[in-house]
mmCIF file of C-alpha atoms and ligand atoms in Angstrom:
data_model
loop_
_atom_site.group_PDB
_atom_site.id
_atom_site.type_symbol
_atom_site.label_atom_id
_atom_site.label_comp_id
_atom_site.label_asym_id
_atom_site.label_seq_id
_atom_site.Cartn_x
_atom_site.Cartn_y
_atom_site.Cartn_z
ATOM 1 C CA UNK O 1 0.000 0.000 0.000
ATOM 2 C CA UNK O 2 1.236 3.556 -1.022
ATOM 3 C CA UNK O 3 0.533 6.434 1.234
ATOM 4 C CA UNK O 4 0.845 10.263 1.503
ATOM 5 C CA UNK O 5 3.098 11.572 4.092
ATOM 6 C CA UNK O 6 1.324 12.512 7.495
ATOM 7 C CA UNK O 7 0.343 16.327 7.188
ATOM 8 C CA UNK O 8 3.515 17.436 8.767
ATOM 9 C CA UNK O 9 1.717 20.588 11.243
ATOM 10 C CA UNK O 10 -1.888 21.309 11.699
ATOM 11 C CA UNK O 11 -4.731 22.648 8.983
ATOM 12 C CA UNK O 12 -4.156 26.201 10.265
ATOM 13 C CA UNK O 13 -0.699 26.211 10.389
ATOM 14 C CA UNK O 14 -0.248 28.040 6.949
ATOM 15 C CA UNK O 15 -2.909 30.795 8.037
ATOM 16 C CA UNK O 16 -2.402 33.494 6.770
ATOM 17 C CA UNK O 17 -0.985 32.789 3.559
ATOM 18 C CA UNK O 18 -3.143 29.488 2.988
ATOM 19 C CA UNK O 19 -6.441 29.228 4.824
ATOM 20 C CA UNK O 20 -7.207 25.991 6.593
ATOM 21 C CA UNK O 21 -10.303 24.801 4.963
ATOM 22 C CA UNK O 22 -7.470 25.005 1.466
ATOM 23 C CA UNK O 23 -4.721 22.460 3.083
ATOM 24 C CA UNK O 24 -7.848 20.110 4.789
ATOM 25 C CA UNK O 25 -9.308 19.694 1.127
ATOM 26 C CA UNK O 26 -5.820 19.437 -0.721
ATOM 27 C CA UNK O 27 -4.403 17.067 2.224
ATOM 28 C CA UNK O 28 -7.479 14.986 2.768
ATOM 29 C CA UNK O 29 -9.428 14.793 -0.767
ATOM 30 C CA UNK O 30 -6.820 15.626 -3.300
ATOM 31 C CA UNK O 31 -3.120 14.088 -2.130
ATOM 32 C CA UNK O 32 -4.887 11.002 -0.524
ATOM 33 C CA UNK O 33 -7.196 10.465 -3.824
ATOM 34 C CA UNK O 34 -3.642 9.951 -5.750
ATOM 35 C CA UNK O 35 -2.303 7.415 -3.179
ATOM 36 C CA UNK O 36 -5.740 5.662 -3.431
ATOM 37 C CA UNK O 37 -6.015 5.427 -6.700
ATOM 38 C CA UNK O 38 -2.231 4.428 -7.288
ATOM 39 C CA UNK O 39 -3.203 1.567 -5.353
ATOM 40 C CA UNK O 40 -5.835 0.668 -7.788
ATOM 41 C CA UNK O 41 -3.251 -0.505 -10.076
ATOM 42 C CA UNK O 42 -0.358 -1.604 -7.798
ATOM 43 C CA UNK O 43 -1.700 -4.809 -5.870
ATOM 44 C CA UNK O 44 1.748 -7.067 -6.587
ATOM 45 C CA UNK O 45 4.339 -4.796 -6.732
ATOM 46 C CA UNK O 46 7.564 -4.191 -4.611
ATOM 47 C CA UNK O 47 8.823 -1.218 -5.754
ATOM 48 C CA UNK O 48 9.394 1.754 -3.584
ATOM 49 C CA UNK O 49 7.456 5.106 -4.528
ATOM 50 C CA UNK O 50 10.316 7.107 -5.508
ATOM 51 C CA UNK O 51 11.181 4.407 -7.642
ATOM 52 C CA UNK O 52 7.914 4.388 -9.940
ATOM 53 C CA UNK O 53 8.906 6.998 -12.170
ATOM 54 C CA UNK O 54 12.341 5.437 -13.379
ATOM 55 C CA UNK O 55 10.842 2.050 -13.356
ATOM 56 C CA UNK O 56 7.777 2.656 -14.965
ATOM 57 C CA UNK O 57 8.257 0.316 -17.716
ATOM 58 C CA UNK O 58 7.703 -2.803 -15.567
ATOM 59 C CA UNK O 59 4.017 -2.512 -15.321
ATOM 60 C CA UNK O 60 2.095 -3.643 -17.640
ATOM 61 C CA UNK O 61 1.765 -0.819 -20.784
ATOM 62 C CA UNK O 62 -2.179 0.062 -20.479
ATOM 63 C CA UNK O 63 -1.430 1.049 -16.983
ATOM 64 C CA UNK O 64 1.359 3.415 -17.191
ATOM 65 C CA UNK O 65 -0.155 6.554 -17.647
ATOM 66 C CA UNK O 66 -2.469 6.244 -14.997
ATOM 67 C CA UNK O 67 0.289 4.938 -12.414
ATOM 68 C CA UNK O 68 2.879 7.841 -13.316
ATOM 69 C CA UNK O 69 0.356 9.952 -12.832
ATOM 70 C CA UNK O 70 -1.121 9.057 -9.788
ATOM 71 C CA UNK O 71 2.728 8.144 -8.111
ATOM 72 C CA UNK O 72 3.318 11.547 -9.021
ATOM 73 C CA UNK O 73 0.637 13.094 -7.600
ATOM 74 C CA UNK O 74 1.947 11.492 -4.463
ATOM 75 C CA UNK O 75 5.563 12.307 -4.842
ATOM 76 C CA UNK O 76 4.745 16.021 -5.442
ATOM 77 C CA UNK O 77 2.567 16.402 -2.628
ATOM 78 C CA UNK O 78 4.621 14.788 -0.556
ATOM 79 C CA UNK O 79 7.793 17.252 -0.915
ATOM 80 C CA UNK O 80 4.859 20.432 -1.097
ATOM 81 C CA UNK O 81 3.983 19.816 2.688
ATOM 82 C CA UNK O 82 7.326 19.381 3.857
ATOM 83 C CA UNK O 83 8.330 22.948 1.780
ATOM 84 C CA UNK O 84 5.964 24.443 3.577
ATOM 85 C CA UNK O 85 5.655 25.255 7.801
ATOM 86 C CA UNK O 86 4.315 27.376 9.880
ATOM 87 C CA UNK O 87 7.483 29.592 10.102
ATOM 88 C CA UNK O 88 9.970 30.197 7.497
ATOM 89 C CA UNK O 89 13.667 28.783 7.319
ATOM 90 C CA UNK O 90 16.358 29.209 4.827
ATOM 91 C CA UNK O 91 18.292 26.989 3.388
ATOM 92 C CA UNK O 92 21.515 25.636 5.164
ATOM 93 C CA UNK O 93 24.613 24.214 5.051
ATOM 94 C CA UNK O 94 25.689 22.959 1.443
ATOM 95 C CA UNK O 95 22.553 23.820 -0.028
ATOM 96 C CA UNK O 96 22.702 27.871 1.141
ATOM 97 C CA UNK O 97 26.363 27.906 0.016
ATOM 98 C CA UNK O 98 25.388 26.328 -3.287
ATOM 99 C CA UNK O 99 22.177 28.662 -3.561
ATOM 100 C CA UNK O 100 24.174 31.857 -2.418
ATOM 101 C CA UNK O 101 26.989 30.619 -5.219
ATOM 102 C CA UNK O 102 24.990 30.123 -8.207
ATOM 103 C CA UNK O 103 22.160 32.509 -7.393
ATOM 104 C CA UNK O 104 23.950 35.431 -5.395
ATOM 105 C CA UNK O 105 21.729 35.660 -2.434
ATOM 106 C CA UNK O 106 18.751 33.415 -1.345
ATOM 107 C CA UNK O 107 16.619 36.890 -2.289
ATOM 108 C CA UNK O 108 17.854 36.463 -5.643
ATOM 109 C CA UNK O 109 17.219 32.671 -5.889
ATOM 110 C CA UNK O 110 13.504 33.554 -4.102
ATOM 111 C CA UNK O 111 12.990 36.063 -6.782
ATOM 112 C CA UNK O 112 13.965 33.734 -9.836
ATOM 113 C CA UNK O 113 11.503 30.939 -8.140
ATOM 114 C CA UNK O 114 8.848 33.257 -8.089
ATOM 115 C CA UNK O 115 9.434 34.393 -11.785
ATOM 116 C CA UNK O 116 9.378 31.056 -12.938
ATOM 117 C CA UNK O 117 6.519 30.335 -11.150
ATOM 118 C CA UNK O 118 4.328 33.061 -12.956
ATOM 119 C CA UNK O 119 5.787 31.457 -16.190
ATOM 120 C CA UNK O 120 3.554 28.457 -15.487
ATOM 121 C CA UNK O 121 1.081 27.515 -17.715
ATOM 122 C CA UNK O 122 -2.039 25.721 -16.603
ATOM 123 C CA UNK O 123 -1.344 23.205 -14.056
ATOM 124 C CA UNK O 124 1.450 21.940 -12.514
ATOM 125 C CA UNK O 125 4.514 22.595 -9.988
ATOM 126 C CA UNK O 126 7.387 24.730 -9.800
ATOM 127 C CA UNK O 127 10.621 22.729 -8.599
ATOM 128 C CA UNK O 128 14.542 23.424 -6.902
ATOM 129 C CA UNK O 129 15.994 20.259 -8.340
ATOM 130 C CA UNK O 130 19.796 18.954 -8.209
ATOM 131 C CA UNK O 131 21.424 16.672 -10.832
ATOM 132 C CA UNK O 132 23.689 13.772 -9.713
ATOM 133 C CA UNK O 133 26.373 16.355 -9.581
ATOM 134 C CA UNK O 134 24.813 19.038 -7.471
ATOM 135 C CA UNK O 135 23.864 20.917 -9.960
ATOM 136 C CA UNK O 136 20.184 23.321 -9.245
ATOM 137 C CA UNK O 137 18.064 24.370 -11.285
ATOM 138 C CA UNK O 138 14.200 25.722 -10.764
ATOM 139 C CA UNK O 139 11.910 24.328 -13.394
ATOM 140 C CA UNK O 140 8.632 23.992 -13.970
ATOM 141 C CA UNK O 141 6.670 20.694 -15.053
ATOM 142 C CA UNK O 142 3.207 20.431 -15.929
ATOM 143 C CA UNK O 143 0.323 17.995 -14.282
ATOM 144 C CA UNK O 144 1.474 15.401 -12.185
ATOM 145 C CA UNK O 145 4.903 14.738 -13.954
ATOM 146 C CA UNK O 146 7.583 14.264 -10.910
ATOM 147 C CA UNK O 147 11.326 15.256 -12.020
ATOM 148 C CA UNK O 148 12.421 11.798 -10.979
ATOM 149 C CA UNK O 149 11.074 11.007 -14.337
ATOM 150 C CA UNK O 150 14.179 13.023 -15.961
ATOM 151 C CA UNK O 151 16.692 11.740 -13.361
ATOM 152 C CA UNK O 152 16.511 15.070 -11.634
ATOM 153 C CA UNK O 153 15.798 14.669 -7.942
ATOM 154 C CA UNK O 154 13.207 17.305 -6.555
ATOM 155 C CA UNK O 155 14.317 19.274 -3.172
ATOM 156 C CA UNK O 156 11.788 21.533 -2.565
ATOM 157 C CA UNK O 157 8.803 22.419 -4.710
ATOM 158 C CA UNK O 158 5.279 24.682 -4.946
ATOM 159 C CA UNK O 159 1.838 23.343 -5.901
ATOM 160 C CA UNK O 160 0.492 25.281 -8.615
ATOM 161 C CA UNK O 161 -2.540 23.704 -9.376
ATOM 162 C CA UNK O 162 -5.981 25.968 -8.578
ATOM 163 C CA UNK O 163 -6.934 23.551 -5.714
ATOM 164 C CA UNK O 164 -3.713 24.949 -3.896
ATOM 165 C CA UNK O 165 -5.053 28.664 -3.495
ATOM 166 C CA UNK O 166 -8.290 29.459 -5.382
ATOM 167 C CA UNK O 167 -10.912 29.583 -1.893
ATOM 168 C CA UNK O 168 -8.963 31.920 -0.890
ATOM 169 C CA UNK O 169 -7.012 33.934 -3.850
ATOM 170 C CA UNK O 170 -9.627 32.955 -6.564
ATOM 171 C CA UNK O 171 -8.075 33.877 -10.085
ATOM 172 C CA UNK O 172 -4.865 36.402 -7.870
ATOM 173 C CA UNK O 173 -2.493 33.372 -8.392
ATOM 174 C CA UNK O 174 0.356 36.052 -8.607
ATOM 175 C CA UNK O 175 -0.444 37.034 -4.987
ATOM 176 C CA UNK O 176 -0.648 33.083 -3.428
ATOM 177 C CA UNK O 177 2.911 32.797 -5.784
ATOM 178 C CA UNK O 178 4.361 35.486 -3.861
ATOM 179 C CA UNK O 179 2.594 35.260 -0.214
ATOM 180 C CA UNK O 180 3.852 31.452 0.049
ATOM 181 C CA UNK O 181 7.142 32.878 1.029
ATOM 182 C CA UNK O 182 6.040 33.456 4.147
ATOM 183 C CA UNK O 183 5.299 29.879 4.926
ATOM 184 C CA UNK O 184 8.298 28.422 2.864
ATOM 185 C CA UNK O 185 10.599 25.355 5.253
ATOM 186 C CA UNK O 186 14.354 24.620 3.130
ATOM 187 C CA UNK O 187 15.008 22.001 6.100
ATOM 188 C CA UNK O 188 13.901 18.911 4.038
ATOM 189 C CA UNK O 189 15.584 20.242 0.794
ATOM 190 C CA UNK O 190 18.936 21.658 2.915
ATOM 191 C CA UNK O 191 18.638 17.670 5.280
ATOM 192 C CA UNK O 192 18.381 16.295 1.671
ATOM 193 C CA UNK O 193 21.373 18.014 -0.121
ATOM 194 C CA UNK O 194 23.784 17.983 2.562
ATOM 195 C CA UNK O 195 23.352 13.987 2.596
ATOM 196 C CA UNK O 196 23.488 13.432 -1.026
ATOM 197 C CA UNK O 197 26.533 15.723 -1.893
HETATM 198 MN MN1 MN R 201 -2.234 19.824 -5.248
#
């Protein structure tokens, strides 16, 4: 059985910048409907979730779609709560030395997320991603699609997808974009980078 990660803090712990009635839904209804319907069409399978993407050609060929989709709909939610907490932290360690290299500041790196974030079009996620080299870059990928899929491995990433904002920012997506900052948690992504490089 696949399963979401345990909401990391409470339903109000994003308040002000996302209401709680917006993480119950997206926790409850829309992350868990991907984990149950990913295990619609993995019964027999041993593969860990992370692995899905890369190893998506050993289930069977009419399934595919439906199982990338729905393991990344897991994935990505997964890393969203845990870029996210009630107070804000910056990146540390190798990851803030990397970020402060390539970027300048963290302000600067903020500023190019958020950019690339407005860039989006339609649904999907915007992601801080390192190569097997430790190489970042911020990208954005449409849907469900996780950047596992592209042998990219995701650090820290923001939902994009109506559901994530629209109770309470309706069609100001530019506003939720830029507000999230408030609420944004690099310990995962820094925790992550520091033991992979
Ligand atoms: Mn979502």
């Amino acid at each position: 059985m696949y399963q979401a990660i345990p909401l990391p803090y409470d339903y109000d712990a994003l308040k002000p910048v996302i209401d709680k009635q917006t993480v119950n839904i997206h926790y409850n209804k829309h992350h868990q409907k991907y984990a149950e319907n990913l295990n619609k069409y993995i019964q027999d399978y041993n593969i860990p979730l992370n692995q899905i993407p890369t190893r998506i050609d050993e289930f069977p060929i009419q399934d595919r779609g439906q199982i990338l989709y729905n393991a990344g709909g897991v994935l990505n939610h997964d890393l969203y709560w845990q870029s996210l907490n009630n107070i804000s932290s910056l990146p540390k360690g190798k990851l803030s030395k990397k970020i402060n290299n390539d970027y300048g500041s963290f302000e600067n790196f903020k500023q190019t997320f958020i950019n690339k974030s407005k860039n989006l079009v339609g649904s999907g996620y915007t992601f801080l991603v390192t190569d097997d080299n430790g190489n970042l870059t911020i990208i954005n990928l449409p849907n469900q699609e996780t950047p596992l899929s592209y042998n990219l491995i995701p650090l820290f990433t923001i939902d994009l997808w109506e559901h994530s904002y629209y109770l309470k920012y309706q069609n100001e997506r530019n506003k939720y974009i830029e507000n999230i900052w408030n609420k944004t948690n690099f310990d995962y992504a820094s925790t992550l980078y520091e033991n992979l490089f």
